[in-house]
mmCIF file with all atom_site columns, C-alpha atoms in Angstrom:
data_model
loop_
_atom_site.group_PDB
_atom_site.id
_atom_site.type_symbol
_atom_site.label_atom_id
_atom_site.label_alt_id
_atom_site.label_comp_id
_atom_site.label_asym_id
_atom_site.label_entity_id
_atom_site.label_seq_id
_atom_site.pdbx_PDB_ins_code
_atom_site.Cartn_x
_atom_site.Cartn_y
_atom_site.Cartn_z
_atom_site.occupancy
_atom_site.B_iso_or_equiv
_atom_site.pdbx_formal_charge
_atom_site.auth_seq_id
_atom_site.auth_comp_id
_atom_site.auth_asym_id
_atom_site.auth_atom_id
_atom_site.pdbx_PDB_model_num
ATOM 1   C CA . UNK H 1 1   ? -1.591  17.763 -0.016 1.00 0.00 ? 1   UNK H CA 1
ATOM 2   C CA . UNK H 1 2   ? -3.846  17.859 3.020  1.00 0.00 ? 2   UNK H CA 1
ATOM 3   C CA . UNK H 1 3   ? -2.798  17.416 6.627  1.00 0.00 ? 3   UNK H CA 1
ATOM 4   C CA . UNK H 1 4   ? -4.924  15.614 9.217  1.00 0.00 ? 4   UNK H CA 1
ATOM 5   C CA . UNK H 1 5   ? -4.656  14.917 12.938 1.00 0.00 ? 5   UNK H CA 1
ATOM 6   C CA . UNK H 1 6   ? -6.096  12.081 14.978 1.00 0.00 ? 6   UNK H CA 1
ATOM 7   C CA . UNK H 1 7   ? -9.689  12.057 16.117 1.00 0.00 ? 7   UNK H CA 1
ATOM 8   C CA . UNK H 1 8   ? -9.004  12.043 19.836 1.00 0.00 ? 8   UNK H CA 1
ATOM 9   C CA . UNK H 1 9   ? -6.723  15.061 19.536 1.00 0.00 ? 9   UNK H CA 1
ATOM 10  C CA . UNK H 1 10  ? -8.863  16.712 16.861 1.00 0.00 ? 10  UNK H CA 1
ATOM 11  C CA . UNK H 1 11  ? -11.764 19.018 17.658 1.00 0.00 ? 11  UNK H CA 1
ATOM 12  C CA . UNK H 1 12  ? -14.216 17.043 15.538 1.00 0.00 ? 12  UNK H CA 1
ATOM 13  C CA . UNK H 1 13  ? -14.237 14.116 17.959 1.00 0.00 ? 13  UNK H CA 1
ATOM 14  C CA . UNK H 1 14  ? -13.552 15.786 21.292 1.00 0.00 ? 14  UNK H CA 1
ATOM 15  C CA . UNK H 1 15  ? -16.514 14.052 22.904 1.00 0.00 ? 15  UNK H CA 1
ATOM 16  C CA . UNK H 1 16  ? -15.139 10.662 21.895 1.00 0.00 ? 16  UNK H CA 1
ATOM 17  C CA . UNK H 1 17  ? -12.096 10.882 24.156 1.00 0.00 ? 17  UNK H CA 1
ATOM 18  C CA . UNK H 1 18  ? -14.222 11.060 27.292 1.00 0.00 ? 18  UNK H CA 1
ATOM 19  C CA . UNK H 1 19  ? -16.357 8.149  26.151 1.00 0.00 ? 19  UNK H CA 1
ATOM 20  C CA . UNK H 1 20  ? -13.382 5.979  25.266 1.00 0.00 ? 20  UNK H CA 1
ATOM 21  C CA . UNK H 1 21  ? -11.359 6.843  28.342 1.00 0.00 ? 21  UNK H CA 1
ATOM 22  C CA . UNK H 1 22  ? -7.998  8.453  28.816 1.00 0.00 ? 22  UNK H CA 1
ATOM 23  C CA . UNK H 1 23  ? -6.371  6.986  25.725 1.00 0.00 ? 23  UNK H CA 1
ATOM 24  C CA . UNK H 1 24  ? -3.694  9.641  25.507 1.00 0.00 ? 24  UNK H CA 1
ATOM 25  C CA . UNK H 1 25  ? -2.484  9.151  29.076 1.00 0.00 ? 25  UNK H CA 1
ATOM 26  C CA . UNK H 1 26  ? 0.665   7.008  29.146 1.00 0.00 ? 26  UNK H CA 1
ATOM 27  C CA . UNK H 1 27  ? 1.004   3.954  31.300 1.00 0.00 ? 27  UNK H CA 1
ATOM 28  C CA . UNK H 1 28  ? 4.020   1.960  32.303 1.00 0.00 ? 28  UNK H CA 1
ATOM 29  C CA . UNK H 1 29  ? 3.982   -1.685 31.338 1.00 0.00 ? 29  UNK H CA 1
ATOM 30  C CA . UNK H 1 30  ? 7.361   -2.676 32.768 1.00 0.00 ? 30  UNK H CA 1
ATOM 31  C CA . UNK H 1 31  ? 8.797   0.438  34.369 1.00 0.00 ? 31  UNK H CA 1
ATOM 32  C CA . UNK H 1 32  ? 10.514  1.633  31.182 1.00 0.00 ? 32  UNK H CA 1
ATOM 33  C CA . UNK H 1 33  ? 8.221   1.243  28.187 1.00 0.00 ? 33  UNK H CA 1
ATOM 34  C CA . UNK H 1 34  ? 5.555   3.919  27.924 1.00 0.00 ? 34  UNK H CA 1
ATOM 35  C CA . UNK H 1 35  ? 2.545   4.157  25.662 1.00 0.00 ? 35  UNK H CA 1
ATOM 36  C CA . UNK H 1 36  ? 3.516   7.452  24.079 1.00 0.00 ? 36  UNK H CA 1
ATOM 37  C CA . UNK H 1 37  ? 0.756   7.931  21.515 1.00 0.00 ? 37  UNK H CA 1
ATOM 38  C CA . UNK H 1 38  ? -2.578  6.315  20.801 1.00 0.00 ? 38  UNK H CA 1
ATOM 39  C CA . UNK H 1 39  ? -5.185  7.745  18.509 1.00 0.00 ? 39  UNK H CA 1
ATOM 40  C CA . UNK H 1 40  ? -7.173  7.145  15.354 1.00 0.00 ? 40  UNK H CA 1
ATOM 41  C CA . UNK H 1 41  ? -8.169  9.040  12.226 1.00 0.00 ? 41  UNK H CA 1
ATOM 42  C CA . UNK H 1 42  ? -11.186 8.387  10.036 1.00 0.00 ? 42  UNK H CA 1
ATOM 43  C CA . UNK H 1 43  ? -11.687 10.149 6.756  1.00 0.00 ? 43  UNK H CA 1
ATOM 44  C CA . UNK H 1 44  ? -11.214 10.436 3.043  1.00 0.00 ? 44  UNK H CA 1
ATOM 45  C CA . UNK H 1 45  ? -7.669  11.210 1.952  1.00 0.00 ? 45  UNK H CA 1
ATOM 46  C CA . UNK H 1 46  ? -5.906  11.908 -1.331 1.00 0.00 ? 46  UNK H CA 1
ATOM 47  C CA . UNK H 1 47  ? -2.546  10.687 -2.591 1.00 0.00 ? 47  UNK H CA 1
ATOM 48  C CA . UNK H 1 48  ? 0.341   12.226 -0.607 1.00 0.00 ? 48  UNK H CA 1
ATOM 49  C CA . UNK H 1 49  ? -1.949  13.384 2.227  1.00 0.00 ? 49  UNK H CA 1
ATOM 50  C CA . UNK H 1 50  ? -0.411  12.954 5.651  1.00 0.00 ? 50  UNK H CA 1
ATOM 51  C CA . UNK H 1 51  ? -1.831  12.100 9.042  1.00 0.00 ? 51  UNK H CA 1
ATOM 52  C CA . UNK H 1 52  ? 0.071   13.426 12.033 1.00 0.00 ? 52  UNK H CA 1
ATOM 53  C CA . UNK H 1 53  ? 0.502   10.593 14.516 1.00 0.00 ? 53  UNK H CA 1
ATOM 54  C CA . UNK H 1 54  ? 1.909   12.940 17.175 1.00 0.00 ? 54  UNK H CA 1
ATOM 55  C CA . UNK H 1 55  ? 5.193   14.235 18.527 1.00 0.00 ? 55  UNK H CA 1
ATOM 56  C CA . UNK H 1 56  ? 7.977   12.341 20.284 1.00 0.00 ? 56  UNK H CA 1
ATOM 57  C CA . UNK H 1 57  ? 11.492  13.169 21.383 1.00 0.00 ? 57  UNK H CA 1
ATOM 58  C CA . UNK H 1 58  ? 14.225  12.425 18.857 1.00 0.00 ? 58  UNK H CA 1
ATOM 59  C CA . UNK H 1 59  ? 15.907  10.131 21.410 1.00 0.00 ? 59  UNK H CA 1
ATOM 60  C CA . UNK H 1 60  ? 12.879  7.817  21.485 1.00 0.00 ? 60  UNK H CA 1
ATOM 61  C CA . UNK H 1 61  ? 13.510  4.117  21.087 1.00 0.00 ? 61  UNK H CA 1
ATOM 62  C CA . UNK H 1 62  ? 10.354  2.343  19.939 1.00 0.00 ? 62  UNK H CA 1
ATOM 63  C CA . UNK H 1 63  ? 9.125   -0.901 21.417 1.00 0.00 ? 63  UNK H CA 1
ATOM 64  C CA . UNK H 1 64  ? 7.992   -3.803 19.216 1.00 0.00 ? 64  UNK H CA 1
ATOM 65  C CA . UNK H 1 65  ? 4.468   -3.382 20.642 1.00 0.00 ? 65  UNK H CA 1
ATOM 66  C CA . UNK H 1 66  ? 4.019   -0.260 18.484 1.00 0.00 ? 66  UNK H CA 1
ATOM 67  C CA . UNK H 1 67  ? 1.482   -0.837 15.700 1.00 0.00 ? 67  UNK H CA 1
ATOM 68  C CA . UNK H 1 68  ? -0.542  0.814  12.988 1.00 0.00 ? 68  UNK H CA 1
ATOM 69  C CA . UNK H 1 69  ? -3.961  -0.654 12.160 1.00 0.00 ? 69  UNK H CA 1
ATOM 70  C CA . UNK H 1 70  ? -6.046  0.184  9.107  1.00 0.00 ? 70  UNK H CA 1
ATOM 71  C CA . UNK H 1 71  ? -9.195  -0.540 7.179  1.00 0.00 ? 71  UNK H CA 1
ATOM 72  C CA . UNK H 1 72  ? -9.398  -0.987 3.407  1.00 0.00 ? 72  UNK H CA 1
ATOM 73  C CA . UNK H 1 73  ? -8.284  2.298  1.780  1.00 0.00 ? 73  UNK H CA 1
ATOM 74  C CA . UNK H 1 74  ? -8.784  1.025  -1.794 1.00 0.00 ? 74  UNK H CA 1
ATOM 75  C CA . UNK H 1 75  ? -6.881  -0.525 -4.669 1.00 0.00 ? 75  UNK H CA 1
ATOM 76  C CA . UNK H 1 76  ? -3.111  -0.028 -4.907 1.00 0.00 ? 76  UNK H CA 1
ATOM 77  C CA . UNK H 1 77  ? -2.853  2.224  -1.824 1.00 0.00 ? 77  UNK H CA 1
ATOM 78  C CA . UNK H 1 78  ? 0.211   2.047  0.417  1.00 0.00 ? 78  UNK H CA 1
ATOM 79  C CA . UNK H 1 79  ? 1.188   3.824  3.616  1.00 0.00 ? 79  UNK H CA 1
ATOM 80  C CA . UNK H 1 80  ? 4.556   5.163  4.750  1.00 0.00 ? 80  UNK H CA 1
ATOM 81  C CA . UNK H 1 81  ? 5.323   6.103  8.358  1.00 0.00 ? 81  UNK H CA 1
ATOM 82  C CA . UNK H 1 82  ? 8.257   8.206  9.462  1.00 0.00 ? 82  UNK H CA 1
ATOM 83  C CA . UNK H 1 83  ? 9.218   11.846 9.935  1.00 0.00 ? 83  UNK H CA 1
ATOM 84  C CA . UNK H 1 84  ? 9.228   14.755 7.450  1.00 0.00 ? 84  UNK H CA 1
ATOM 85  C CA . UNK H 1 85  ? 12.930  14.338 6.614  1.00 0.00 ? 85  UNK H CA 1
ATOM 86  C CA . UNK H 1 86  ? 12.521  10.561 6.063  1.00 0.00 ? 86  UNK H CA 1
ATOM 87  C CA . UNK H 1 87  ? 8.817   9.758  5.620  1.00 0.00 ? 87  UNK H CA 1
ATOM 88  C CA . UNK H 1 88  ? 9.303   5.989  5.382  1.00 0.00 ? 88  UNK H CA 1
ATOM 89  C CA . UNK H 1 89  ? 12.017  5.343  7.982  1.00 0.00 ? 89  UNK H CA 1
ATOM 90  C CA . UNK H 1 90  ? 9.646   3.231  10.123 1.00 0.00 ? 90  UNK H CA 1
ATOM 91  C CA . UNK H 1 91  ? 7.177   1.740  7.619  1.00 0.00 ? 91  UNK H CA 1
ATOM 92  C CA . UNK H 1 92  ? 7.729   1.789  3.861  1.00 0.00 ? 92  UNK H CA 1
ATOM 93  C CA . UNK H 1 93  ? 4.975   0.942  1.379  1.00 0.00 ? 93  UNK H CA 1
ATOM 94  C CA . UNK H 1 94  ? 2.642   -0.943 3.733  1.00 0.00 ? 94  UNK H CA 1
ATOM 95  C CA . UNK H 1 95  ? -0.228  -2.311 1.620  1.00 0.00 ? 95  UNK H CA 1
ATOM 96  C CA . UNK H 1 96  ? -3.461  -0.837 3.016  1.00 0.00 ? 96  UNK H CA 1
ATOM 97  C CA . UNK H 1 97  ? -5.542  -1.780 -0.031 1.00 0.00 ? 97  UNK H CA 1
ATOM 98  C CA . UNK H 1 98  ? -6.719  -5.143 1.256  1.00 0.00 ? 98  UNK H CA 1
ATOM 99  C CA . UNK H 1 99  ? -9.146  -5.811 4.059  1.00 0.00 ? 99  UNK H CA 1
ATOM 100 C CA . UNK H 1 100 ? -8.434  -4.448 7.519  1.00 0.00 ? 100 UNK H CA 1
ATOM 101 C CA . UNK H 1 101 ? -5.033  -5.270 8.915  1.00 0.00 ? 101 UNK H CA 1
ATOM 102 C CA . UNK H 1 102 ? -2.112  -4.093 11.008 1.00 0.00 ? 102 UNK H CA 1
ATOM 103 C CA . UNK H 1 103 ? 1.627   -3.589 10.782 1.00 0.00 ? 103 UNK H CA 1
ATOM 104 C CA . UNK H 1 104 ? 4.440   -3.184 13.249 1.00 0.00 ? 104 UNK H CA 1
ATOM 105 C CA . UNK H 1 105 ? 5.566   0.432  13.590 1.00 0.00 ? 105 UNK H CA 1
ATOM 106 C CA . UNK H 1 106 ? 9.086   -0.956 13.026 1.00 0.00 ? 106 UNK H CA 1
ATOM 107 C CA . UNK H 1 107 ? 8.175   -2.961 9.901  1.00 0.00 ? 107 UNK H CA 1
ATOM 108 C CA . UNK H 1 108 ? 10.876  -1.431 7.696  1.00 0.00 ? 108 UNK H CA 1
ATOM 109 C CA . UNK H 1 109 ? 13.550  -1.188 10.383 1.00 0.00 ? 109 UNK H CA 1
ATOM 110 C CA . UNK H 1 110 ? 16.122  -3.952 10.235 1.00 0.00 ? 110 UNK H CA 1
ATOM 111 C CA . UNK H 1 111 ? 16.182  -6.250 13.245 1.00 0.00 ? 111 UNK H CA 1
ATOM 112 C CA . UNK H 1 112 ? 19.717  -5.101 14.081 1.00 0.00 ? 112 UNK H CA 1
ATOM 113 C CA . UNK H 1 113 ? 18.618  -1.454 14.098 1.00 0.00 ? 113 UNK H CA 1
ATOM 114 C CA . UNK H 1 114 ? 15.505  -1.687 16.271 1.00 0.00 ? 114 UNK H CA 1
ATOM 115 C CA . UNK H 1 115 ? 17.426  -0.597 19.357 1.00 0.00 ? 115 UNK H CA 1
ATOM 116 C CA . UNK H 1 116 ? 18.457  2.703  17.735 1.00 0.00 ? 116 UNK H CA 1
ATOM 117 C CA . UNK H 1 117 ? 16.847  6.026  18.637 1.00 0.00 ? 117 UNK H CA 1
ATOM 118 C CA . UNK H 1 118 ? 14.621  7.813  16.138 1.00 0.00 ? 118 UNK H CA 1
ATOM 119 C CA . UNK H 1 119 ? 17.280  10.355 15.191 1.00 0.00 ? 119 UNK H CA 1
ATOM 120 C CA . UNK H 1 120 ? 19.481  7.541  13.876 1.00 0.00 ? 120 UNK H CA 1
ATOM 121 C CA . UNK H 1 121 ? 16.611  5.773  12.098 1.00 0.00 ? 121 UNK H CA 1
ATOM 122 C CA . UNK H 1 122 ? 15.807  9.082  10.355 1.00 0.00 ? 122 UNK H CA 1
ATOM 123 C CA . UNK H 1 123 ? 19.419  9.487  9.204  1.00 0.00 ? 123 UNK H CA 1
ATOM 124 C CA . UNK H 1 124 ? 20.614  12.370 11.393 1.00 0.00 ? 124 UNK H CA 1
ATOM 125 C CA . UNK H 1 125 ? 24.195  12.582 12.652 1.00 0.00 ? 125 UNK H CA 1
ATOM 126 C CA . UNK H 1 126 ? 23.085  13.321 16.221 1.00 0.00 ? 126 UNK H CA 1
ATOM 127 C CA . UNK H 1 127 ? 20.046  14.062 18.366 1.00 0.00 ? 127 UNK H CA 1
ATOM 128 C CA . UNK H 1 128 ? 21.158  17.716 18.446 1.00 0.00 ? 128 UNK H CA 1
ATOM 129 C CA . UNK H 1 129 ? 21.161  17.865 14.631 1.00 0.00 ? 129 UNK H CA 1
ATOM 130 C CA . UNK H 1 130 ? 17.664  16.378 14.542 1.00 0.00 ? 130 UNK H CA 1
ATOM 131 C CA . UNK H 1 131 ? 16.418  18.894 17.128 1.00 0.00 ? 131 UNK H CA 1
ATOM 132 C CA . UNK H 1 132 ? 17.999  21.769 15.188 1.00 0.00 ? 132 UNK H CA 1
ATOM 133 C CA . UNK H 1 133 ? 16.212  20.622 12.024 1.00 0.00 ? 133 UNK H CA 1
ATOM 134 C CA . UNK H 1 134 ? 12.858  20.580 13.834 1.00 0.00 ? 134 UNK H CA 1
ATOM 135 C CA . UNK H 1 135 ? 12.987  23.916 15.666 1.00 0.00 ? 135 UNK H CA 1
ATOM 136 C CA . UNK H 1 136 ? 9.515   24.867 14.388 1.00 0.00 ? 136 UNK H CA 1
ATOM 137 C CA . UNK H 1 137 ? 8.151   21.763 16.165 1.00 0.00 ? 137 UNK H CA 1
ATOM 138 C CA . UNK H 1 138 ? 9.857   22.636 19.446 1.00 0.00 ? 138 UNK H CA 1
ATOM 139 C CA . UNK H 1 139 ? 12.807  20.362 18.662 1.00 0.00 ? 139 UNK H CA 1
ATOM 140 C CA . UNK H 1 140 ? 10.534  17.305 18.661 1.00 0.00 ? 140 UNK H CA 1
ATOM 141 C CA . UNK H 1 141 ? 9.928   14.751 15.935 1.00 0.00 ? 141 UNK H CA 1
ATOM 142 C CA . UNK H 1 142 ? 6.505   14.633 14.334 1.00 0.00 ? 142 UNK H CA 1
ATOM 143 C CA . UNK H 1 143 ? 5.587   11.094 13.328 1.00 0.00 ? 143 UNK H CA 1
ATOM 144 C CA . UNK H 1 144 ? 3.607   11.159 10.094 1.00 0.00 ? 144 UNK H CA 1
ATOM 145 C CA . UNK H 1 145 ? 1.765   8.616  7.960  1.00 0.00 ? 145 UNK H CA 1
ATOM 146 C CA . UNK H 1 146 ? 1.648   9.335  4.209  1.00 0.00 ? 146 UNK H CA 1
ATOM 147 C CA . UNK H 1 147 ? -0.781  7.764  1.729  1.00 0.00 ? 147 UNK H CA 1
ATOM 148 C CA . UNK H 1 148 ? 0.876   6.693  -1.535 1.00 0.00 ? 148 UNK H CA 1
ATOM 149 C CA . UNK H 1 149 ? 0.033   4.911  -4.768 1.00 0.00 ? 149 UNK H CA 1
ATOM 150 C CA . UNK H 1 150 ? -3.221  6.580  -5.760 1.00 0.00 ? 150 UNK H CA 1
ATOM 151 C CA . UNK H 1 151 ? -6.303  8.245  -4.362 1.00 0.00 ? 151 UNK H CA 1
ATOM 152 C CA . UNK H 1 152 ? -7.371  6.386  -1.203 1.00 0.00 ? 152 UNK H CA 1
ATOM 153 C CA . UNK H 1 153 ? -10.984 5.701  -0.342 1.00 0.00 ? 153 UNK H CA 1
ATOM 154 C CA . UNK H 1 154 ? -12.346 6.687  3.046  1.00 0.00 ? 154 UNK H CA 1
ATOM 155 C CA . UNK H 1 155 ? -11.044 4.521  5.843  1.00 0.00 ? 155 UNK H CA 1
ATOM 156 C CA . UNK H 1 156 ? -9.729  4.425  9.374  1.00 0.00 ? 156 UNK H CA 1
ATOM 157 C CA . UNK H 1 157 ? -6.140  4.523  10.560 1.00 0.00 ? 157 UNK H CA 1
ATOM 158 C CA . UNK H 1 158 ? -5.342  3.701  14.188 1.00 0.00 ? 158 UNK H CA 1
ATOM 159 C CA . UNK H 1 159 ? -2.003  3.698  15.995 1.00 0.00 ? 159 UNK H CA 1
ATOM 160 C CA . UNK H 1 160 ? -0.454  2.825  19.330 1.00 0.00 ? 160 UNK H CA 1
ATOM 161 C CA . UNK H 1 161 ? 3.159   3.875  19.851 1.00 0.00 ? 161 UNK H CA 1
ATOM 162 C CA . UNK H 1 162 ? 5.186   2.422  22.716 1.00 0.00 ? 162 UNK H CA 1
ATOM 163 C CA . UNK H 1 163 ? 8.728   3.297  23.627 1.00 0.00 ? 163 UNK H CA 1
ATOM 164 C CA . UNK H 1 164 ? 10.884  5.493  25.810 1.00 0.00 ? 164 UNK H CA 1
ATOM 165 C CA . UNK H 1 165 ? 12.985  8.586  25.374 1.00 0.00 ? 165 UNK H CA 1
ATOM 166 C CA . UNK H 1 166 ? 16.568  8.010  26.457 1.00 0.00 ? 166 UNK H CA 1
#
C-alpha cells in the first residue's frame, strides 16, 4: 500500500502553488465556516493506496460545501474517505470509474448526523479518546482517501474541505 500527499503540499509540485495562488490559506465565508483544506493529487495508484487529504481537529464539523472531485480512475474503482480508524466514515464506495465527477464530503453521513463533530462520525466516545488514539499525528485527525475495488488507472483527485473546529 502506497501513501500519497496532495500536489500543492507535495514537493513535486511546489511551483504550482505560487502559480495557482494561496489555495491553502483559509478564508471566512460567513464568519464561522472556514476552508480548511484544498489540494489535488494526480498520479497512478494501486488498490488500497491512500491519499492524505490533510489534518483537521477532531472537533471539526464539516460544512455541506465540502467536496471531492475526480477524473476517471478506471473500471470498478471506488473511493472511501474518512480517517484511519474508520476509513469510510465520510464517503463509502464512491464510484470513481465513470467520467469525471464529484461527491459531497458528507455523502455517507446521514442527514441527521451532519451536525456531529468528526470524532463522533468516526465512532469515538469523546474528542479526548480520538486525540489519544492519534498521538503520533499530534492529536489531530488525518483525513484519508482510499482506492478500492481494483487497480486504478492514473487520474486526478481534488478536494475542498469546509468546516469549523468547535
